[in-house]
Every structure is written in structure tokens, then in C-alpha cells.
PDB file of C-alpha atoms and ligand atoms in Angstrom:
ATOM      1  CA  MET A   1      -3.863   7.879  19.768  1.00  0.00           C
ATOM      2  CA  ASP A   2      -4.268  11.100  17.775  1.00  0.00           C
ATOM      3  CA  PHE A   3      -3.192  10.598  14.185  1.00  0.00           C
ATOM      4  CA  ASN A   4      -3.516  14.354  13.560  1.00  0.00           C
ATOM      5  CA  LEU A   5      -4.739  13.904   9.995  1.00  0.00           C
ATOM      6  CA  LYS A   6      -7.557  16.461   9.980  1.00  0.00           C
ATOM      7  CA  GLY A   7      -7.080  19.030   7.229  1.00  0.00           C
ATOM      8  CA  LYS A   8      -4.185  17.112   5.670  1.00  0.00           C
ATOM      9  CA  THR A   9      -4.253  15.790   2.128  1.00  0.00           C
ATOM     10  CA  ALA A  10      -3.284  12.388   0.761  1.00  0.00           C
ATOM     11  CA  LEU A  11      -2.747  11.341  -2.831  1.00  0.00           C
ATOM     12  CA  VAL A  12      -3.469   7.616  -2.987  1.00  0.00           C
ATOM     13  CA  ALA A  13      -2.420   6.027  -6.269  1.00  0.00           C
ATOM     14  CA  ALA A  14      -4.299   3.015  -7.697  1.00  0.00           C
ATOM     15  CA  SER A  15      -7.116   3.278  -5.181  1.00  0.00           C
ATOM     16  CA  SER A  16     -10.365   2.467  -6.975  1.00  0.00           C
ATOM     17  CA  GLN A  17     -10.495  -0.845  -5.056  1.00  0.00           C
ATOM     18  CA  GLY A  18      -8.470  -3.200  -2.888  1.00  0.00           C
ATOM     19  CA  LEU A  19      -5.651  -2.010  -0.650  1.00  0.00           C
ATOM     20  CA  GLY A  20      -5.516   1.527  -2.051  1.00  0.00           C
ATOM     21  CA  PHE A  21      -9.234   2.082  -1.495  1.00  0.00           C
ATOM     22  CA  ALA A  22      -9.071   0.669   2.040  1.00  0.00           C
ATOM     23  CA  ILE A  23      -6.301   3.146   2.874  1.00  0.00           C
ATOM     24  CA  ALA A  24      -8.309   6.023   1.375  1.00  0.00           C
ATOM     25  CA  GLU A  25     -11.341   4.997   3.426  1.00  0.00           C
ATOM     26  CA  LYS A  26      -9.407   4.910   6.685  1.00  0.00           C
ATOM     27  CA  LEU A  27      -7.776   8.272   5.915  1.00  0.00           C
ATOM     28  CA  ILE A  28     -11.198   9.828   5.298  1.00  0.00           C
ATOM     29  CA  ARG A  29     -12.481   8.448   8.618  1.00  0.00           C
ATOM     30  CA  GLU A  30      -9.498  10.102  10.303  1.00  0.00           C
ATOM     31  CA  GLY A  31     -10.426  13.456   8.751  1.00  0.00           C
ATOM     32  CA  ALA A  32      -7.905  13.672   5.902  1.00  0.00           C
ATOM     33  CA  ASN A  33      -8.769  14.825   2.386  1.00  0.00           C
ATOM     34  CA  VAL A  34      -8.022  12.227  -0.264  1.00  0.00           C
ATOM     35  CA  VAL A  35      -7.474  12.018  -4.007  1.00  0.00           C
ATOM     36  CA  ILE A  36      -8.256   8.529  -5.302  1.00  0.00           C
ATOM     37  CA  SER A  37      -7.231   7.304  -8.729  1.00  0.00           C
ATOM     38  CA  GLY A  38      -7.238   4.434 -11.178  1.00  0.00           C
ATOM     39  CA  ARG A  39      -7.637   4.092 -14.942  1.00  0.00           C
ATOM     40  CA  ASP A  40     -11.421   3.811 -15.029  1.00  0.00           C
ATOM     41  CA  GLU A  41     -13.415   6.958 -14.316  1.00  0.00           C
ATOM     42  CA  THR A  42     -16.720   5.050 -14.092  1.00  0.00           C
ATOM     43  CA  LYS A  43     -15.290   2.920 -11.287  1.00  0.00           C
ATOM     44  CA  LEU A  44     -13.879   5.932  -9.442  1.00  0.00           C
ATOM     45  CA  LYS A  45     -16.965   8.152  -9.323  1.00  0.00           C
ATOM     46  CA  PRO A  46     -19.118   5.904  -7.070  1.00  0.00           C
ATOM     47  CA  LYS A  47     -16.091   5.149  -4.893  1.00  0.00           C
ATOM     48  CA  ALA A  48     -15.483   8.860  -4.292  1.00  0.00           C
ATOM     49  CA  GLU A  49     -19.197   9.275  -3.504  1.00  0.00           C
ATOM     50  CA  ARG A  50     -18.958   6.452  -0.989  1.00  0.00           C
ATOM     51  CA  LEU A  51     -15.967   8.101   0.675  1.00  0.00           C
ATOM     52  CA  ASN A  52     -17.735  11.455   0.846  1.00  0.00           C
ATOM     53  CA  SER A  53     -20.754   9.834   2.466  1.00  0.00           C
ATOM     54  CA  ILE A  54     -18.535   8.664   5.338  1.00  0.00           C
ATOM     55  CA  GLY A  55     -17.075  12.107   6.176  1.00  0.00           C
ATOM     56  CA  THR A  56     -15.110  13.688   7.793  1.00  0.00           C
ATOM     57  CA  GLY A  57     -12.495  14.446   5.139  1.00  0.00           C
ATOM     58  CA  LYS A  58     -13.320  15.179   1.516  1.00  0.00           C
ATOM     59  CA  ALA A  59     -12.587  12.866  -1.422  1.00  0.00           C
ATOM     60  CA  ILE A  60     -12.114  13.642  -5.102  1.00  0.00           C
ATOM     61  CA  TYR A  61     -11.080  11.339  -7.928  1.00  0.00           C
ATOM     62  CA  GLN A  62      -8.838  11.664 -10.938  1.00  0.00           C
ATOM     63  CA  ALA A  63      -8.508   9.040 -13.655  1.00  0.00           C
ATOM     64  CA  ALA A  64      -4.827   8.327 -14.306  1.00  0.00           C
ATOM     65  CA  ASP A  65      -2.889   5.521 -15.939  1.00  0.00           C
ATOM     66  CA  LEU A  66       0.260   5.288 -13.850  1.00  0.00           C
ATOM     67  CA  THR A  67       2.322   4.139 -16.832  1.00  0.00           C
ATOM     68  CA  ARG A  68       1.812   7.584 -18.427  1.00  0.00           C
ATOM     69  CA  PRO A  69       4.023  10.432 -17.147  1.00  0.00           C
ATOM     70  CA  SER A  70       1.445  13.035 -18.238  1.00  0.00           C
ATOM     71  CA  ASP A  71      -1.268  11.302 -16.144  1.00  0.00           C
ATOM     72  CA  ILE A  72       1.016  11.331 -13.105  1.00  0.00           C
ATOM     73  CA  LYS A  73       1.564  15.085 -13.534  1.00  0.00           C
ATOM     74  CA  LEU A  74      -2.192  15.542 -13.842  1.00  0.00           C
ATOM     75  CA  LEU A  75      -2.809  13.586 -10.642  1.00  0.00           C
ATOM     76  CA  ALA A  76      -0.496  15.788  -8.560  1.00  0.00           C
ATOM     77  CA  ALA A  77      -1.831  18.943 -10.233  1.00  0.00           C
ATOM     78  CA  ARG A  78      -5.432  17.957  -9.447  1.00  0.00           C
ATOM     79  CA  CYS A  79      -4.558  17.412  -5.808  1.00  0.00           C
ATOM     80  CA  ILE A  80      -2.941  20.855  -5.542  1.00  0.00           C
ATOM     81  CA  GLU A  81      -5.691  22.588  -7.515  1.00  0.00           C
ATOM     82  CA  THR A  82      -8.375  21.172  -5.172  1.00  0.00           C
ATOM     83  CA  PHE A  83      -6.717  21.040  -1.773  1.00  0.00           C
ATOM     84  CA  GLY A  84      -3.671  23.315  -2.164  1.00  0.00           C
ATOM     85  CA  ARG A  85      -1.334  20.873  -0.430  1.00  0.00           C
ATOM     86  CA  ILE A  86       0.036  17.332  -0.418  1.00  0.00           C
ATOM     87  CA  ASP A  87       1.006  15.878   2.962  1.00  0.00           C
ATOM     88  CA  MET A  88       0.956  12.171   2.137  1.00  0.00           C
ATOM     89  CA  LEU A  89       1.729  10.143  -0.957  1.00  0.00           C
ATOM     90  CA  VAL A  90       0.660   6.508  -1.113  1.00  0.00           C
ATOM     91  CA  ASN A  91       2.504   4.787  -3.954  1.00  0.00           C
ATOM     92  CA  ASN A  92       0.517   1.837  -5.228  1.00  0.00           C
ATOM     93  CA  ALA A  93      -0.178   0.192  -8.606  1.00  0.00           C
ATOM     94  CA  GLY A  94      -1.812  -2.815 -10.166  1.00  0.00           C
ATOM     95  CA  GLY A  95       0.079  -6.069  -9.737  1.00  0.00           C
ATOM     96  CA  PRO A  96       2.344  -7.412 -12.512  1.00  0.00           C
ATOM     97  CA  PRO A  97       1.294 -10.515 -14.446  1.00  0.00           C
ATOM     98  CA  ALA A  98       2.213 -13.918 -13.055  1.00  0.00           C
ATOM     99  CA  GLY A  99       4.808 -15.896 -14.977  1.00  0.00           C
ATOM    100  CA  GLU A 100       8.205 -17.536 -14.902  1.00  0.00           C
ATOM    101  CA  PHE A 101      11.392 -16.225 -16.542  1.00  0.00           C
ATOM    102  CA  VAL A 102      11.149 -18.216 -19.791  1.00  0.00           C
ATOM    103  CA  GLU A 103       7.584 -17.021 -20.419  1.00  0.00           C
ATOM    104  CA  LEU A 104       8.228 -13.267 -20.253  1.00  0.00           C
ATOM    105  CA  SER A 105       9.243 -11.020 -23.155  1.00  0.00           C
ATOM    106  CA  ASP A 106      11.081  -7.681 -23.016  1.00  0.00           C
ATOM    107  CA  ASP A 107       7.757  -5.918 -23.534  1.00  0.00           C
ATOM    108  CA  VAL A 108       6.274  -7.511 -20.422  1.00  0.00           C
ATOM    109  CA  TRP A 109       9.389  -6.696 -18.364  1.00  0.00           C
ATOM    110  CA  GLN A 110       9.316  -3.082 -19.601  1.00  0.00           C
ATOM    111  CA  ALA A 111       5.601  -2.678 -18.819  1.00  0.00           C
ATOM    112  CA  SER A 112       6.056  -4.012 -15.300  1.00  0.00           C
ATOM    113  CA  PHE A 113       9.093  -1.777 -14.715  1.00  0.00           C
ATOM    114  CA  GLU A 114       7.042   1.241 -15.749  1.00  0.00           C
ATOM    115  CA  LEU A 115       4.018   0.306 -13.620  1.00  0.00           C
ATOM    116  CA  ASN A 116       5.598  -1.216 -10.528  1.00  0.00           C
ATOM    117  CA  LEU A 117       8.765   0.847 -10.072  1.00  0.00           C
ATOM    118  CA  LEU A 118       9.006   3.848 -12.408  1.00  0.00           C
ATOM    119  CA  SER A 119       5.508   5.106 -11.501  1.00  0.00           C
ATOM    120  CA  TYR A 120       6.609   5.236  -7.832  1.00  0.00           C
ATOM    121  CA  ILE A 121       9.702   7.235  -8.807  1.00  0.00           C
ATOM    122  CA  ARG A 122       7.666   9.607 -10.975  1.00  0.00           C
ATOM    123  CA  LEU A 123       4.995  10.180  -8.322  1.00  0.00           C
ATOM    124  CA  ILE A 124       7.622  10.964  -5.705  1.00  0.00           C
ATOM    125  CA  ARG A 125       9.309  13.426  -8.086  1.00  0.00           C
ATOM    126  CA  GLU A 126       6.004  15.115  -8.889  1.00  0.00           C
ATOM    127  CA  THR A 127       4.808  15.468  -5.277  1.00  0.00           C
ATOM    128  CA  LEU A 128       8.152  16.270  -3.643  1.00  0.00           C
ATOM    129  CA  PRO A 129       7.981  20.073  -3.991  1.00  0.00           C
ATOM    130  CA  TYR A 130       4.682  20.027  -2.053  1.00  0.00           C
ATOM    131  CA  LEU A 131       5.753  17.452   0.536  1.00  0.00           C
ATOM    132  CA  LYS A 132       8.787  19.638   1.228  1.00  0.00           C
ATOM    133  CA  GLN A 133       6.621  22.628   2.152  1.00  0.00           C
ATOM    134  CA  ARG A 134       5.564  21.191   5.545  1.00  0.00           C
ATOM    135  CA  GLY A 135       7.263  17.808   5.741  1.00  0.00           C
ATOM    136  CA  GLY A 136       5.197  14.709   5.074  1.00  0.00           C
ATOM    137  CA  LYS A 137       4.982  11.000   4.489  1.00  0.00           C
ATOM    138  CA  ILE A 138       5.555   8.679   1.563  1.00  0.00           C
ATOM    139  CA  LEU A 139       4.261   5.137   1.849  1.00  0.00           C
ATOM    140  CA  ASN A 140       5.026   2.502  -0.775  1.00  0.00           C
ATOM    141  CA  ILE A 141       2.899  -0.606  -1.204  1.00  0.00           C
ATOM    142  CA  ALA A 142       5.091  -3.543  -2.183  1.00  0.00           C
ATOM    143  CA  SER A 143       4.707  -7.275  -1.491  1.00  0.00           C
ATOM    144  CA  SER A 144       6.017 -10.023   0.766  1.00  0.00           C
ATOM    145  CA  SER A 145       8.310 -10.749  -2.223  1.00  0.00           C
ATOM    146  CA  ILE A 146      10.658  -8.078  -0.799  1.00  0.00           C
ATOM    147  CA  LYS A 147      11.606 -10.640   1.867  1.00  0.00           C
ATOM    148  CA  GLU A 148      10.978 -13.978   0.162  1.00  0.00           C
ATOM    149  CA  PRO A 149      10.607 -14.435  -3.615  1.00  0.00           C
ATOM    150  CA  ILE A 150       7.200 -15.827  -4.605  1.00  0.00           C
ATOM    151  CA  PRO A 151       7.308 -18.749  -7.084  1.00  0.00           C
ATOM    152  CA  GLY A 152       5.795 -17.772 -10.448  1.00  0.00           C
ATOM    153  CA  LEU A 153       5.912 -14.021  -9.735  1.00  0.00           C
ATOM    154  CA  ILE A 154       9.372 -13.071 -10.983  1.00  0.00           C
ATOM    155  CA  LEU A 155       8.278  -9.555 -12.010  1.00  0.00           C
ATOM    156  CA  SER A 156       7.115  -8.786  -8.472  1.00  0.00           C
ATOM    157  CA  ASN A 157      10.219 -10.415  -6.988  1.00  0.00           C
ATOM    158  CA  THR A 158      12.430  -8.183  -9.144  1.00  0.00           C
ATOM    159  CA  PHE A 159      10.784  -4.768  -9.085  1.00  0.00           C
ATOM    160  CA  ARG A 160       9.437  -4.710  -5.508  1.00  0.00           C
ATOM    161  CA  THR A 161      12.953  -5.064  -4.145  1.00  0.00           C
ATOM    162  CA  GLY A 162      13.840  -2.006  -6.243  1.00  0.00           C
ATOM    163  CA  ILE A 163      11.282  -0.068  -4.204  1.00  0.00           C
ATOM    164  CA  ILE A 164      13.201  -0.986  -1.051  1.00  0.00           C
ATOM    165  CA  GLY A 165      16.516   0.310  -2.452  1.00  0.00           C
ATOM    166  CA  LEU A 166      14.807   3.504  -3.574  1.00  0.00           C
ATOM    167  CA  SER A 167      13.059   4.004  -0.250  1.00  0.00           C
ATOM    168  CA  LYS A 168      16.106   3.342   1.919  1.00  0.00           C
ATOM    169  CA  THR A 169      18.151   5.821  -0.113  1.00  0.00           C
ATOM    170  CA  LEU A 170      15.441   8.478  -0.056  1.00  0.00           C
ATOM    171  CA  ALA A 171      15.010   8.107   3.712  1.00  0.00           C
ATOM    172  CA  SER A 172      18.418   9.807   4.098  1.00  0.00           C
ATOM    173  CA  GLU A 173      18.003  12.276   1.252  1.00  0.00           C
ATOM    174  CA  LEU A 174      14.556  13.460   2.403  1.00  0.00           C
ATOM    175  CA  ALA A 175      15.055  13.437   6.185  1.00  0.00           C
ATOM    176  CA  PRO A 176      16.343  17.061   6.252  1.00  0.00           C
ATOM    177  CA  ASP A 177      12.920  18.087   4.867  1.00  0.00           C
ATOM    178  CA  ASN A 178      11.136  15.984   7.508  1.00  0.00           C
ATOM    179  CA  ILE A 179       9.761  13.619   4.874  1.00  0.00           C
ATOM    180  CA  LEU A 180       9.530  10.056   6.160  1.00  0.00           C
ATOM    181  CA  ILE A 181       9.326   7.217   3.642  1.00  0.00           C
ATOM    182  CA  ASN A 182       8.381   3.627   4.426  1.00  0.00           C
ATOM    183  CA  THR A 183       7.106   0.520   2.675  1.00  0.00           C
ATOM    184  CA  ILE A 184       4.418  -1.941   3.664  1.00  0.00           C
ATOM    185  CA  ALA A 185       4.431  -5.396   2.231  1.00  0.00           C
ATOM    186  CA  PRO A 186       1.193  -7.384   2.106  1.00  0.00           C
ATOM    187  CA  GLY A 187       1.332 -11.153   2.404  1.00  0.00           C
ATOM    188  CA  ARG A 188      -2.115 -12.382   1.384  1.00  0.00           C
ATOM    189  CA  ILE A 189      -4.786  -9.764   1.941  1.00  0.00           C
ATOM    190  CA  ALA A 190      -8.226 -10.683   0.566  1.00  0.00           C
ATOM    191  CA  THR A 191      -8.647  -8.535  -2.567  1.00  0.00           C
ATOM    192  CA  ASP A 192      -9.404  -9.172  -6.235  1.00  0.00           C
ATOM    193  CA  ARG A 193      -5.686  -9.410  -6.918  1.00  0.00           C
ATOM    194  CA  VAL A 194      -5.217 -12.346  -4.554  1.00  0.00           C
ATOM    195  CA  LYS A 195      -8.340 -14.024  -5.916  1.00  0.00           C
ATOM    196  CA  HIS A 196      -6.937 -13.645  -9.435  1.00  0.00           C
ATOM    197  CA  LEU A 197      -3.566 -15.147  -8.455  1.00  0.00           C
ATOM    198  CA  ASP A 198      -5.277 -18.043  -6.656  1.00  0.00           C
ATOM    199  CA  GLN A 199      -7.349 -18.683  -9.788  1.00  0.00           C
ATOM    200  CA  VAL A 200      -4.178 -18.667 -11.949  1.00  0.00           C
ATOM    201  CA  ASN A 201      -2.649 -21.299  -9.635  1.00  0.00           C
ATOM    202  CA  ALA A 202      -5.873 -23.330  -9.589  1.00  0.00           C
ATOM    203  CA  ASP A 203      -6.014 -23.362 -13.399  1.00  0.00           C
ATOM    204  CA  LYS A 204      -2.344 -24.339 -13.607  1.00  0.00           C
ATOM    205  CA  GLN A 205      -2.832 -27.253 -11.204  1.00  0.00           C
ATOM    206  CA  GLY A 206      -6.282 -28.205 -12.543  1.00  0.00           C
ATOM    207  CA  VAL A 207      -7.952 -27.913  -9.123  1.00  0.00           C
ATOM    208  CA  ASP A 208     -10.734 -25.792  -7.627  1.00  0.00           C
ATOM    209  CA  ILE A 209      -9.727 -22.359  -6.303  1.00  0.00           C
ATOM    210  CA  GLY A 210     -10.906 -23.477  -2.835  1.00  0.00           C
ATOM    211  CA  VAL A 211      -8.081 -26.029  -2.747  1.00  0.00           C
ATOM    212  CA  ILE A 212      -5.488 -23.339  -3.475  1.00  0.00           C
ATOM    213  CA  GLU A 213      -6.984 -20.996  -0.861  1.00  0.00           C
ATOM    214  CA  ALA A 214      -6.988 -23.735   1.783  1.00  0.00           C
ATOM    215  CA  GLN A 215      -3.326 -24.563   1.032  1.00  0.00           C
ATOM    216  CA  ALA A 216      -2.338 -20.894   1.223  1.00  0.00           C
ATOM    217  CA  LYS A 217      -4.187 -20.315   4.493  1.00  0.00           C
ATOM    218  CA  SER A 218      -2.675 -23.386   6.115  1.00  0.00           C
ATOM    219  CA  ALA A 219       0.809 -21.907   5.441  1.00  0.00           C
ATOM    220  CA  ILE A 220      -0.078 -18.706   7.318  1.00  0.00           C
ATOM    221  CA  PRO A 221       0.383 -18.927  11.115  1.00  0.00           C
ATOM    222  CA  LEU A 222      -2.847 -16.928  11.665  1.00  0.00           C
ATOM    223  CA  LYS A 223      -4.601 -19.404   9.288  1.00  0.00           C
ATOM    224  CA  ARG A 224      -6.491 -16.813   7.264  1.00  0.00           C
ATOM    225  CA  TYR A 225      -6.039 -14.048   4.719  1.00  0.00           C
ATOM    226  CA  GLY A 226      -5.856 -10.521   6.120  1.00  0.00           C
ATOM    227  CA  THR A 227      -8.570  -7.957   5.451  1.00  0.00           C
ATOM    228  CA  PRO A 228      -7.929  -4.706   3.563  1.00  0.00           C
ATOM    229  CA  GLU A 229      -8.979  -2.873   6.761  1.00  0.00           C
ATOM    230  CA  GLU A 230      -6.261  -4.619   8.775  1.00  0.00           C
ATOM    231  CA  PHE A 231      -3.740  -3.578   6.147  1.00  0.00           C
ATOM    232  CA  ALA A 232      -5.042   0.010   6.091  1.00  0.00           C
ATOM    233  CA  ASN A 233      -4.655   0.293   9.878  1.00  0.00           C
ATOM    234  CA  VAL A 234      -0.907  -0.167   9.534  1.00  0.00           C
ATOM    235  CA  ALA A 235      -0.743   2.148   6.532  1.00  0.00           C
ATOM    236  CA  VAL A 236      -2.538   4.986   8.290  1.00  0.00           C
ATOM    237  CA  PHE A 237      -0.368   4.671  11.373  1.00  0.00           C
ATOM    238  CA  LEU A 238       2.750   5.025   9.181  1.00  0.00           C
ATOM    239  CA  LEU A 239       1.231   7.998   7.333  1.00  0.00           C
ATOM    240  CA  SER A 240       0.164   9.813  10.493  1.00  0.00           C
ATOM    241  CA  ASP A 241       1.890  11.981  13.080  1.00  0.00           C
ATOM    242  CA  ALA A 242       1.890   8.919  15.354  1.00  0.00           C
ATOM    243  CA  ASN A 243       4.833   7.794  13.228  1.00  0.00           C
ATOM    244  CA  SER A 244       7.509  10.383  13.900  1.00  0.00           C
ATOM    245  CA  TYR A 245      10.636   8.221  14.038  1.00  0.00           C
ATOM    246  CA  MET A 246      10.284   5.420  11.490  1.00  0.00           C
ATOM    247  CA  THR A 247      11.718   5.993   8.036  1.00  0.00           C
ATOM    248  CA  GLY A 248      13.458   3.854   5.415  1.00  0.00           C
ATOM    249  CA  SER A 249      11.829   0.743   6.843  1.00  0.00           C
ATOM    250  CA  ALA A 250       9.709  -2.039   5.369  1.00  0.00           C
ATOM    251  CA  PHE A 251       6.928  -3.739   7.298  1.00  0.00           C
ATOM    252  CA  LEU A 252       5.243  -7.028   6.518  1.00  0.00           C
ATOM    253  CA  VAL A 253       1.486  -7.335   7.049  1.00  0.00           C
ATOM    254  CA  ASP A 254       1.268 -11.063   6.477  1.00  0.00           C
ATOM    255  CA  GLY A 255      -0.176 -12.921   9.475  1.00  0.00           C
ATOM    256  CA  GLY A 256       3.292 -14.392  10.022  1.00  0.00           C
ATOM    257  CA  MET A 257       3.455 -15.955   6.536  1.00  0.00           C
ATOM    258  CA  VAL A 258       7.031 -15.002   5.628  1.00  0.00           C
ATOM    259  CA  LYS A 259       9.549 -17.242   7.356  1.00  0.00           C
ATOM    260  CA  ALA A 260      12.646 -15.131   6.649  1.00  0.00           C
ATOM    261  CA  ILE A 261      14.119 -13.240   9.616  1.00  0.00           C
TER     262      ILE A 261
HETATM  263  N1  NAP B 301      -3.594  -8.073  -1.886  1.00  0.00           N
HETATM  264  C1  NAP B 301      -2.452  -8.652  -1.516  1.00  0.00           C
HETATM  265  O1  NAP B 301      -2.401  -9.486  -0.593  1.00  0.00           O
HETATM  266  C2  NAP B 301      -1.174  -8.292  -2.212  1.00  0.00           C
HETATM  267  C3  NAP B 301      -0.031  -9.075  -1.933  1.00  0.00           C
HETATM  268  C4  NAP B 301       1.178  -8.724  -2.518  1.00  0.00           C
HETATM  269  C5  NAP B 301       1.245  -7.621  -3.354  1.00  0.00           C
HETATM  270  N2  NAP B 301       0.123  -6.886  -3.599  1.00  0.00           N
HETATM  271  C6  NAP B 301       0.237  -5.744  -4.504  1.00  0.00           C
HETATM  272  O2  NAP B 301      -0.334  -4.571  -3.932  1.00  0.00           O
HETATM  273  C7  NAP B 301      -0.914  -3.770  -4.991  1.00  0.00           C
HETATM  274  C8  NAP B 301      -2.379  -3.501  -4.681  1.00  0.00           C
HETATM  275  O3  NAP B 301      -2.994  -4.765  -4.518  1.00  0.00           O
HETATM  276  P1  NAP B 301      -4.584  -4.979  -4.473  1.00  0.00           P
HETATM  277  O4  NAP B 301      -4.747  -6.309  -3.859  1.00  0.00           O
HETATM  278  O5  NAP B 301      -5.243  -3.795  -3.888  1.00  0.00           O
HETATM  279  O6  NAP B 301      -4.907  -5.073  -6.044  1.00  0.00           O
HETATM  280  P2  NAP B 301      -6.282  -4.831  -6.845  1.00  0.00           P
HETATM  281  O7  NAP B 301      -7.446  -5.131  -5.990  1.00  0.00           O
HETATM  282  O8  NAP B 301      -6.085  -5.570  -8.113  1.00  0.00           O
HETATM  283  O9  NAP B 301      -6.276  -3.244  -7.132  1.00  0.00           O
HETATM  284  C9  NAP B 301      -5.348  -2.688  -8.001  1.00  0.00           C
HETATM  285  C10 NAP B 301      -5.639  -1.217  -8.206  1.00  0.00           C
HETATM  286  O10 NAP B 301      -4.667  -0.715  -9.116  1.00  0.00           O
HETATM  287  C11 NAP B 301      -5.325   0.027 -10.152  1.00  0.00           C
HETATM  288  N3  NAP B 301      -4.495  -0.030 -11.350  1.00  0.00           N
HETATM  289  C12 NAP B 301      -4.114  -1.130 -12.033  1.00  0.00           C
HETATM  290  N4  NAP B 301      -3.351  -0.780 -13.072  1.00  0.00           N
HETATM  291  C13 NAP B 301      -3.244   0.573 -13.059  1.00  0.00           C
HETATM  292  C14 NAP B 301      -2.598   1.533 -13.885  1.00  0.00           C
HETATM  293  N5  NAP B 301      -1.889   1.180 -14.970  1.00  0.00           N
HETATM  294  N6  NAP B 301      -2.724   2.837 -13.577  1.00  0.00           N
HETATM  295  C15 NAP B 301      -3.465   3.217 -12.508  1.00  0.00           C
HETATM  296  N7  NAP B 301      -4.075   2.364 -11.679  1.00  0.00           N
HETATM  297  C16 NAP B 301      -3.979   1.057 -11.964  1.00  0.00           C
HETATM  298  C17 NAP B 301      -6.687  -0.639 -10.273  1.00  0.00           C
HETATM  299  O11 NAP B 301      -7.667   0.220 -10.829  1.00  0.00           O
HETATM  300  P3  NAP B 301      -8.063   0.188 -12.415  1.00  0.00           P
HETATM  301  O12 NAP B 301      -8.021  -1.250 -12.840  1.00  0.00           O
HETATM  302  O13 NAP B 301      -9.413   0.787 -12.444  1.00  0.00           O
HETATM  303  O14 NAP B 301      -7.023   1.028 -13.091  1.00  0.00           O
HETATM  304  C18 NAP B 301      -7.001  -0.910  -8.805  1.00  0.00           C
HETATM  305  O15 NAP B 301      -7.534   0.233  -8.188  1.00  0.00           O
HETATM  306  C19 NAP B 301      -0.706  -4.571  -6.284  1.00  0.00           C
HETATM  307  O16 NAP B 301       0.464  -4.129  -6.918  1.00  0.00           O
HETATM  308  C20 NAP B 301      -0.537  -5.983  -5.788  1.00  0.00           C
HETATM  309  O17 NAP B 301       0.182  -6.794  -6.684  1.00  0.00           O
HETATM  310  C21 NAP B 301      -1.082  -7.195  -3.055  1.00  0.00           C
END
């Protein structure tokens, strides 16, 4: 299958590690140029070097805190300044803190809104003029919480579903410009984020993290966590020319974990 990504440019938000980095890596292998980002420049530099050592596309990095509108503008500007075009936007961000309703203050709610929903809105607004030039793809990273709320993750359960409303609405508004927008929802893909959440649960229950991992895996029909590469395969398909007729949809990558139909 020809993804037809050579010479195209992707802006991948929050991609210094984990799911975002795996998507950037797969895009580079398919010949796309990529801008990776995160808050920490020292983390980004070696990651961009690693991507450039793979070929065939070119990678650059730009430090950006997605809660800052000026950083989001800078990110899009850097992409245009270097590559002259944006064909793909991958909306991603760090995960919100775990916690139940009674534990969370207005400040925490506001911070999660800004990181996990408003940054997606702002990045779409900033990249839209360029996506409109040739048509393109927007891919949002959400969570299995869009289908089934996760206990102890009320911030994710609330704001990720907002991404779905946004995306479904934009699918109609952007279709005349041949911009397709979709969402992928990870279940449990083995990254630092999942390790952190497993550790939070282990501490709460006073057990070893291995116990929590074993419980989680036994609830997944495929009996294991997914790999970032498996997740990136789906992402790159949705971003590529191979996807020409799917927009406004949300796709679980969860090994069958979510039981909702
Ligand atoms: N892995 C899963 O199975 C899973 C499941 C459900 C949902 N998710 C969600 O999917 C997203 C990505 O997950 P992941 O597993 O790849 O997480 P991760 O390994 O923790 O990576 C998060 C990335 O976000 C960046 N980031 C965090 N805060 C940022 C900010 N304010 N501005 C810019 N970049 C920021 C981090 O870089 P810096 O720290 O250097 O800024 C890092 O590159 C998260 O929102 C996560 O909650 C993941």
C-alpha cells in the first residue's frame, strides 16, 4: 500500500517520547518531514537526531508548551519556515493527572482543559490556513475514555469526549477543503504514561506495580499492552493517502479492552 507521504510535512505535537514519537518515527520511515515538539529542548534534540539517522524524511524540533498560545503559534511558524507546508497535524498532549471529582480544584480542571482540549483547538486554528492549501489530515490522540469512562481519571473522561464533539463537527466544516479529521483512542499502550498510572494505582492499593499490570492485562482480550509501533501503524494509515474516505470517526487501538459497542 502506498501511503504517498514522501515530501509531505507533519506537525506532531507532544512527541518527545511515547505515542507522539512513535508516530513521528513511522512518518519519517514513510518519507514525510516531521516537526517534533515537547517542553524540554534537551529531550528533543537527541530524538530529532535519531529520526534523522533513520531517513528518509527530515526531522526538526521545536520546544513548545502546549498550554501557551504563543508557543503554539511558534510551532506552526517553525514548520512553515522550515518546510513551507503543513499536510498533517497530529494533536497530542501530556495526560491529565489522575484523581476523583472531590480531589480536584478549579485550577486543576482549568489546566487540564487548556492542555487536553484547548491546545487541540488552538493547533487546528493555527495550522488550518496551511492545511487548506492542498487538503490534509488532522489526527487527534484521545483515550479509550471516549467510549468507556476510566475510574479515577475524571479529567480524561471529561475532556477527551470534547475532542470527539469537536472532531465530528469539523469533519463537516472542513470536508469542502478536503481536510479529513479523525481520532484514535489508545487503550493501554506501553509508554511512560501507562507505567505512571499503573504506579499510581499500585500505591493506592499498596501492592507491587506487577500486580496492577497483571490485572490490567488479564482484562484485555489480547492479554498484553500494545506497543507504540502498533499504535503508530494505525495513526499513519489515517494520516496517509490510503485514508481517503474516513473522517469524523474515532478508532480504538485497545486489544479489545473496551466492552462498549
Ligand atoms: N499510552 C496509552 O496507552 C494512553 C492511553 C490513554 C490515553 N493516552 C494519552 O495519550 C497521550 C500521549 O500518551 P503517551 O503514552 O505517549 O504519554 P507520555 O509518554 O507521557 O508522553 C507525553 C508527551 O507529551 C509531552 N507533553 C506533556 N505536557 C506537555 C505540554 N504542556 N506541552 C507540550 N508537550 C507536553 C511530553 O513531553 P515533555 O514532558 O518533554 O513536555 C511527552 O512528549 C496522553 O495525553 C495520554 O494521557 C495514552
